[in-house]
Short mmCIF file of C-alpha atoms in Angstrom, two decimals:
data_model
loop_
_atom_site.label_atom_id
_atom_site.label_comp_id
_atom_site.label_asym_id
_atom_site.label_seq_id
_atom_site.Cartn_x
_atom_site.Cartn_y
_atom_site.Cartn_z
CA LYS Y 29 87.14 57.47 -3.97
CA GLU Y 30 87.16 60.05 -1.94
CA ASP Y 31 83.76 61.60 -3.20
CA ASP Y 32 82.29 57.82 -2.73
CA PRO Y 33 79.53 57.29 0.22
CA MET Y 34 81.27 54.30 1.15
CA GLN Y 35 84.06 56.15 1.73
CA ALA Y 36 82.37 57.37 5.74
CA TYR Y 37 81.87 52.98 6.48
CA VAL Y 38 85.46 52.22 5.33
CA ALA Y 39 86.70 54.84 7.43
CA GLN Y 40 84.85 53.50 10.27
CA VAL Y 41 85.34 49.81 9.69
CA LEU Y 42 89.18 50.07 10.32
CA ALA Y 43 88.71 52.62 12.15
CA ALA Y 44 86.99 49.64 14.20
CA SER Y 45 89.17 47.27 14.51
CA GLU Y 46 92.50 49.42 14.79
CA ARG Y 47 90.18 50.47 18.19
CA ALA Y 48 89.88 46.90 18.72
CA ALA Y 49 93.25 45.77 18.44
CA ASN Y 50 94.26 48.61 20.58
CA LEU Y 51 91.98 47.15 23.24
CA THR Y 52 93.17 43.48 23.17
CA GLN Y 53 96.76 45.16 23.43
CA SER Y 54 96.13 47.46 26.47
CA LEU Y 55 93.99 44.50 27.98
CA LEU Y 56 98.66 42.94 27.77
CA ALA Y 57 99.37 46.55 28.93
CA PHE Y 58 97.33 45.51 31.67
CA SER Y 59 99.30 42.91 32.70
CA ARG Y 60 102.88 44.72 31.52
CA LYS Y 61 102.97 42.40 29.62
CA GLN Y 62 102.56 43.99 26.16
CA ILE Y 63 105.65 45.20 23.81
CA ILE Y 64 104.41 48.23 24.05
CA ASN Y 65 106.01 50.91 20.71
CA PRO Y 66 106.82 53.98 22.33
CA ASN Y 67 108.45 57.02 20.45
CA PRO Y 68 109.07 60.89 20.92
CA LEU Y 69 105.56 62.79 21.33
CA ASN Y 70 104.57 66.00 21.50
CA LEU Y 71 101.27 64.42 24.35
CA ASN Y 72 98.94 68.28 23.23
CA ASP Y 73 99.04 66.46 19.84
CA ILE Y 74 97.58 62.86 20.96
CA VAL Y 75 95.05 64.55 22.55
CA THR Y 76 93.86 67.27 20.17
CA ARG Y 77 93.62 64.13 17.83
CA VAL Y 78 91.34 62.27 20.10
CA GLU Y 79 89.25 65.02 20.85
CA LYS Y 80 87.04 64.37 18.31
CA PHE Y 81 86.58 61.17 18.23
CA LEU Y 82 86.45 61.44 22.89
CA LYS Y 83 83.38 63.65 22.34
CA ARG Y 84 81.88 61.56 19.49
CA ILE Y 85 81.30 58.40 22.55
CA ILE Y 86 80.20 61.13 25.36
CA GLY Y 87 76.91 62.26 23.99
CA GLU Y 88 75.56 65.80 23.42
CA ASP Y 89 74.15 66.20 26.79
CA ILE Y 90 77.45 65.79 28.49
CA GLU Y 91 79.71 69.79 28.18
CA PHE Y 92 83.18 68.98 26.69
CA ASN Y 93 86.09 71.29 26.66
CA THR Y 94 89.75 70.89 26.92
CA SER Y 95 92.70 73.40 27.57
CA ILE Y 96 96.19 72.42 26.19
CA SER Y 97 99.88 73.85 27.01
CA GLU Y 98 101.26 75.99 24.82
CA LYS Y 99 104.56 74.59 25.37
CA ASP Y 100 104.60 71.70 24.17
CA LEU Y 101 105.63 69.23 26.80
CA ILE Y 102 107.43 66.29 25.03
CA VAL Y 103 107.26 62.13 25.96
CA TYR Y 104 108.63 58.77 25.21
CA ALA Y 105 105.51 57.06 24.64
CA ASP Y 106 103.29 55.07 22.79
CA SER Y 107 100.06 57.05 21.11
CA GLY Y 108 97.86 54.21 20.76
CA GLN Y 109 98.55 53.75 23.93
CA ILE Y 110 97.54 56.72 25.25
CA GLU Y 111 95.02 57.75 23.82
CA GLN Y 112 93.60 54.06 25.27
CA VAL Y 113 94.20 55.32 27.99
CA LEU Y 114 92.10 58.94 27.99
CA MET Y 115 88.68 56.98 25.87
CA ASN Y 116 88.89 54.67 29.19
CA LEU Y 117 89.17 57.80 30.84
CA CYS Y 118 86.22 59.64 29.47
CA THR Y 119 84.07 56.78 29.32
CA ASN Y 120 84.17 56.71 33.19
CA ALA Y 121 83.51 60.37 33.37
CA ARG Y 122 81.06 59.59 30.59
CA ASP Y 123 79.08 57.08 32.82
CA ALA Y 124 78.96 58.89 35.98
CA MET Y 125 76.36 61.54 34.51
CA PRO Y 126 73.42 60.43 33.50
CA LYS Y 127 72.18 63.79 33.67
CA GLY Y 128 74.22 65.54 31.39
CA GLY Y 129 76.84 67.17 32.70
CA MET Y 130 81.05 69.06 32.18
CA LEU Y 131 84.45 66.60 31.23
CA THR Y 132 86.79 68.78 30.64
CA ILE Y 133 90.34 68.11 29.55
CA SER Y 134 94.08 68.98 30.18
CA THR Y 135 97.33 69.21 29.77
CA ARG Y 136 100.75 71.26 31.28
CA GLY Y 137 104.36 71.25 32.47
CA VAL Y 138 104.86 71.08 36.02
CA GLY Y 139 107.22 70.34 38.68
CA LEU Y 140 106.63 69.66 42.87
CA ASN Y 141 105.02 73.07 43.46
CA GLU Y 142 102.38 72.66 40.98
CA MET Y 143 101.90 68.84 41.82
CA SER Y 144 98.09 68.30 43.63
CA GLU Y 145 98.36 67.17 47.28
CA LYS Y 146 97.84 63.89 46.18
CA ALA Y 147 100.17 63.87 44.02
CA LYS Y 148 102.58 64.19 45.66
CA THR Y 149 102.32 61.78 48.25
CA THR Y 150 101.12 59.22 46.29
CA ILE Y 151 104.83 59.37 43.54
CA PRO Y 152 107.65 58.41 44.97
CA PRO Y 153 109.77 60.66 46.86
CA GLU Y 154 112.91 59.14 44.18
CA ALA Y 155 111.08 59.97 41.39
CA ILE Y 156 110.22 62.90 41.82
CA ALA Y 157 113.62 64.03 42.30
CA LYS Y 158 114.81 62.39 38.69
CA ASN Y 159 112.76 64.56 37.50
CA SER Y 160 113.34 67.31 38.91
CA LYS Y 161 115.63 69.34 37.56
CA PRO Y 162 113.93 72.68 35.30
CA ALA Y 163 114.11 71.06 32.15
CA ASN Y 164 113.27 67.63 33.65
CA GLY Y 165 109.16 67.44 35.44
CA PHE Y 166 106.02 66.25 34.19
CA ALA Y 167 103.37 66.45 31.78
CA GLU Y 168 100.28 66.37 33.16
CA ILE Y 169 96.56 64.95 31.98
CA VAL Y 170 94.11 66.17 34.75
CA VAL Y 171 90.73 64.73 32.80
CA LYS Y 172 87.90 66.45 35.39
CA ASP Y 173 84.53 65.91 34.83
CA THR Y 174 80.87 66.91 37.24
CA GLY Y 175 80.29 62.92 37.73
CA THR Y 176 78.95 61.58 40.63
CA GLY Y 177 81.76 60.85 42.41
CA ILE Y 178 82.93 58.11 43.78
CA ASP Y 179 83.64 57.76 47.65
CA GLU Y 180 86.53 57.24 50.12
CA LYS Y 181 86.13 52.85 49.71
CA THR Y 182 85.34 52.38 46.71
CA LEU Y 183 88.52 55.12 45.10
CA ASP Y 184 90.78 52.84 47.15
CA ARG Y 185 89.93 49.58 45.24
CA ILE Y 186 88.68 51.59 41.03
CA PHE Y 187 91.66 50.32 39.48
CA GLU Y 188 91.63 46.46 40.27
CA PRO Y 189 91.04 44.89 37.77
CA PHE Y 190 86.89 43.09 37.17
CA PHE Y 191 86.32 45.88 39.98
CA THR Y 192 82.92 48.44 39.39
CA THR Y 193 80.51 49.58 41.32
CA LYS Y 194 78.67 49.72 37.26
CA GLU Y 195 75.38 46.98 37.37
CA VAL Y 196 75.26 43.68 35.21
CA GLY Y 197 76.80 44.84 31.62
CA LYS Y 198 76.85 47.77 31.90
CA GLY Y 199 81.31 47.10 32.42
CA THR Y 200 83.33 45.25 32.63
CA GLY Y 201 86.35 46.48 35.18
CA LEU Y 202 88.99 45.89 32.95
CA GLY Y 203 88.96 50.38 31.91
CA LEU Y 204 90.80 51.98 34.99
CA SER Y 205 92.60 48.60 35.22
CA MET Y 206 93.86 49.10 31.65
CA ALA Y 207 95.26 52.87 31.83
CA TYR Y 208 97.16 51.79 35.25
CA GLY Y 209 98.88 49.50 33.83
CA ILE Y 210 99.56 51.29 30.45
CA ILE Y 211 100.05 54.29 32.20
CA LYS Y 212 102.64 52.44 35.33
CA GLN Y 213 104.35 50.90 32.13
CA HIS Y 214 105.20 54.28 31.02
CA ASN Y 215 106.89 54.27 34.18
CA GLY Y 216 104.31 57.15 35.19
CA TYR Y 217 101.36 57.97 37.16
CA ILE Y 218 98.02 58.16 37.66
CA ILE Y 219 95.88 59.43 39.93
CA ALA Y 220 91.78 59.30 41.21
CA GLU Y 221 90.58 62.16 43.37
CA SER Y 222 87.28 62.75 44.19
CA ALA Y 223 84.05 62.95 47.00
CA LYS Y 224 80.33 61.59 46.69
CA GLY Y 225 78.51 64.64 45.19
CA LYS Y 226 81.28 66.18 43.60
CA GLY Y 227 82.62 64.98 41.30
CA THR Y 228 86.10 62.83 39.46
CA VAL Y 229 89.92 63.95 38.59
CA PHE Y 230 91.98 62.42 37.50
CA ARG Y 231 95.50 63.15 36.67
CA VAL Y 232 98.21 61.46 34.97
CA TYR Y 233 101.93 62.14 34.56
CA LEU Y 234 104.20 61.27 32.48
CA PRO Y 235 108.03 61.93 32.92
CA LEU Y 236 108.87 65.01 30.30
CA LEU Y 237 111.68 63.56 28.28
CA ASP Y 238 115.63 65.55 29.44
CA GLU Y 239 116.20 67.67 26.05
CA ASP Y 240 119.84 66.83 26.26
CA SER Y 241 118.48 62.46 25.83
CA GLY Y 242 119.61 63.31 22.00
CA MET Y 243 116.43 61.59 21.34
CA SER Y 244 113.96 63.46 18.03
CA VAL Y 245 110.24 63.74 18.47
CA LYS Y 246 108.48 61.92 15.51
CA GLY Y 247 105.66 63.63 14.28
CA ASP Y 248 102.17 63.80 14.31
CA LEU Y 249 101.22 61.00 13.91
CA LYS Y 250 97.56 61.47 11.49
CA TYR Y 251 94.98 57.96 11.19
CA ALA Y 252 95.54 56.78 7.41
CA THR Y 253 92.52 57.68 5.36
CA VAL Y 254 91.34 55.23 2.02
CA THR Y 255 93.06 56.98 -0.41
CA ASP Y 256 96.16 57.33 1.47
CA SER Y 257 98.77 56.02 -0.57
CA LEU Y 258 100.08 52.34 -0.04
CA PRO Y 259 104.16 50.87 0.14
CA SER Y 260 105.06 49.75 -3.81
CA GLY Y 261 105.13 46.52 -4.13
CA GLY Y 262 107.70 44.05 -6.22
CA LYS Y 263 108.01 40.85 -7.26
CA GLU Y 264 109.88 39.23 -4.90
CA THR Y 265 109.31 35.11 -3.36
CA LEU Y 266 108.97 35.42 0.48
CA LEU Y 267 108.46 32.02 2.48
CA VAL Y 268 105.29 32.70 4.86
CA ALA Y 269 104.85 30.83 7.87
CA GLU Y 270 101.79 30.79 9.95
CA ASP Y 271 100.00 28.42 11.58
CA ASP Y 272 97.09 29.61 12.00
CA ASN Y 273 94.93 29.18 8.74
CA ASP Y 274 93.13 32.54 8.60
CA VAL Y 275 95.69 34.54 9.58
CA ARG Y 276 98.54 32.88 6.86
CA ALA Y 277 96.03 33.46 4.06
CA PHE Y 278 95.39 36.87 4.80
CA THR Y 279 98.60 37.45 4.81
CA SER Y 280 99.90 35.67 1.53
CA SER Y 281 96.53 36.92 0.32
CA VAL Y 282 98.29 41.32 0.76
CA LEU Y 283 101.62 39.76 -0.33
CA ARG Y 284 100.61 38.35 -3.42
CA GLU Y 285 98.17 41.74 -4.47
CA PHE Y 286 100.69 43.88 -4.78
CA GLY Y 287 102.68 41.35 -6.36
CA TYR Y 288 105.00 39.36 -4.87
CA LYS Y 289 105.21 35.12 -5.35
CA VAL Y 290 104.31 33.62 -1.84
CA ILE Y 291 104.85 29.62 -0.85
CA GLU Y 292 102.93 29.31 2.40
CA ALA Y 293 104.32 27.32 5.50
CA VAL Y 294 101.82 26.17 7.95
CA ASP Y 295 104.86 25.85 10.74
CA GLY Y 296 108.72 25.97 11.33
CA GLU Y 297 109.29 22.76 10.66
CA ASP Y 298 107.54 23.22 7.19
CA ALA Y 299 109.27 26.98 6.64
CA ALA Y 300 112.29 25.29 6.58
CA ALA Y 301 111.01 22.06 3.84
CA LYS Y 302 109.39 24.38 1.99
CA PHE Y 303 112.68 26.85 2.10
CA MET Y 304 115.91 24.14 1.41
CA GLU Y 305 112.98 22.56 -1.30
CA ASN Y 306 112.90 25.69 -3.04
CA THR Y 307 116.90 26.66 -2.60
CA GLY Y 308 117.83 30.19 -3.83
CA LYS Y 309 114.47 31.23 -4.82
CA VAL Y 310 114.07 32.89 -1.63
CA ASP Y 311 113.79 36.74 -0.90
CA LEU Y 312 112.37 36.87 2.04
CA LEU Y 313 111.28 35.42 4.61
CA LEU Y 314 108.65 35.57 7.16
CA LEU Y 315 108.10 33.74 10.48
CA ASP Y 316 105.39 33.42 12.86
CA VAL Y 317 108.17 33.19 16.59
CA VAL Y 318 105.51 30.73 18.80
CA MET Y 319 104.89 27.95 15.96
CA PRO Y 320 104.13 24.35 16.68
CA LYS Y 321 106.73 21.87 15.87
CA LYS Y 322 110.12 24.40 15.55
CA ASN Y 323 109.67 28.13 16.77
CA GLY Y 324 110.58 30.76 14.21
CA ARG Y 325 113.91 31.64 16.01
CA GLU Y 326 114.65 27.66 15.25
CA ALA Y 327 113.48 27.63 11.96
CA TYR Y 328 115.89 30.93 10.93
CA GLU Y 329 118.88 29.02 12.01
CA GLU Y 330 118.07 26.10 10.21
CA ILE Y 331 117.17 27.99 7.42
CA LYS Y 332 120.44 30.65 7.78
CA LYS Y 333 122.73 27.81 7.53
CA ALA Y 334 122.03 26.53 4.40
CA SER Y 335 121.16 30.24 3.49
CA PRO Y 336 123.69 32.75 6.17
CA ASP Y 337 122.97 36.36 3.75
CA THR Y 338 118.82 34.96 4.30
CA LYS Y 339 116.39 38.49 5.08
CA ALA Y 340 113.63 37.32 7.53
CA ILE Y 341 110.81 39.91 9.52
CA PHE Y 342 109.47 38.14 12.76
CA LEU Y 343 105.55 38.86 13.86
CA SER Y 344 104.27 38.11 17.47
CA GLY Y 345 100.85 38.79 19.21
CA TYR Y 346 102.74 37.02 22.25
CA THR Y 347 103.32 39.44 25.41
CA ALA Y 348 107.42 40.60 26.15
CA ASN Y 349 108.14 38.30 28.67
CA ILE Y 350 107.18 34.74 25.86
CA VAL Y 351 109.75 36.33 23.09
CA HIS Y 352 112.32 36.90 24.51
CA LYS Y 353 112.72 33.61 25.91
CA GLN Y 354 111.90 33.06 22.81
CA GLY Y 355 114.95 34.54 21.99
CA ILE Y 356 113.25 36.62 19.10
CA LEU Y 357 114.22 40.66 20.17
CA GLU Y 358 117.73 41.29 19.82
CA ARG Y 359 119.70 43.85 17.72
CA ASP Y 360 119.09 44.31 14.31
CA MET Y 361 116.49 41.96 13.93
CA ASN Y 362 113.50 42.76 12.17
CA PHE Y 363 110.55 42.58 14.44
CA ILE Y 364 105.82 43.14 13.62
CA LEU Y 365 104.92 43.42 16.43
CA LYS Y 366 100.47 41.45 15.67
CA PRO Y 367 98.05 42.82 14.30
CA VAL Y 368 100.20 44.53 11.80
CA SER Y 369 97.77 46.70 8.49
CA PRO Y 370 98.75 45.48 5.35
CA ARG Y 371 99.60 49.04 5.15
CA GLU Y 372 102.86 48.85 8.02
CA LEU Y 373 103.73 44.65 5.86
CA LEU Y 374 104.41 45.80 3.45
CA ARG Y 375 105.62 49.15 4.55
CA LYS Y 376 108.18 46.75 6.53
CA VAL Y 377 108.83 44.52 3.82
CA ARG Y 378 110.67 46.75 1.08
CA GLU Y 379 112.15 48.44 3.91
CA VAL Y 380 113.75 45.06 4.76
CA LEU Y 381 113.70 43.83 0.64
CA ASP Y 382 115.84 47.15 -0.03
CA LYS Y 383 118.86 47.42 2.52
CA LYS Y 384 122.12 46.35 1.34
#
């Protein structure tokens, strides 16, 4: 319940789990193989939402300030990935100020004339030209600290994977690499400006969404609390095919808890066999994309021959190139990227079942 002392602990567990999932996805984003889930979003909302969390990770000895643009900055982005970039940049800033200091995050819309000199020489001219219309331009996030600064030789290497100046056990050298990969995957740019003893400035540039794009802005995403209403369940029969025993058991448990009857299959071949054994009883397939013996797509094609109208949801934690190779991401196919929260899983299941 909302007034239960355990509420705070459960919320922390959920938040930590979500950050762990985001970290894994960011590792994939660094290699630019992650399937990101971009939406039209107001960049200001993202910064405002993570402000409280960022204050906690930098500590009380660092003065933290934000300067948010009064104008909406609408970008086409994955909210969770941009949050990860901010966390990585702020963590590095904290480590550069062991005796305290000041950290500032600001946002604004910029054109060519308002960019820093380094940005003008780093961003390709064709990209600037493409985003130089009055309606476009770039959204700029500036993360500035008063720390120890970075010498020129190190500055040239800071986005390299596994490069770190921190002592063993204090850093992996992946934080800035992941930030770089995420921003590149968003067709943006990240630039570092620094000098030894003079602090560091990171500038992130994301193309502003064209006002003529026809895309509607997705509302500010709030982290779900424990007391949020869960999607409704159902009485339908679902066939869950997943070769990872723990994932299959957890997925089936969640579905059964919300009233569904679940038939479990350990691979694609087993999924096709279980479906044939229960012909006419299965309302929805939940198929892992990559499985032994038969992958999710192959199992689905076999099942469709016997029952053409069978509905299916495909799930995968694999990178985009593997999923594309399996032929899953086609128009009108239902796809969920793992890891998926119970709330998202239940909502998607209900959505597909109710679809005419």
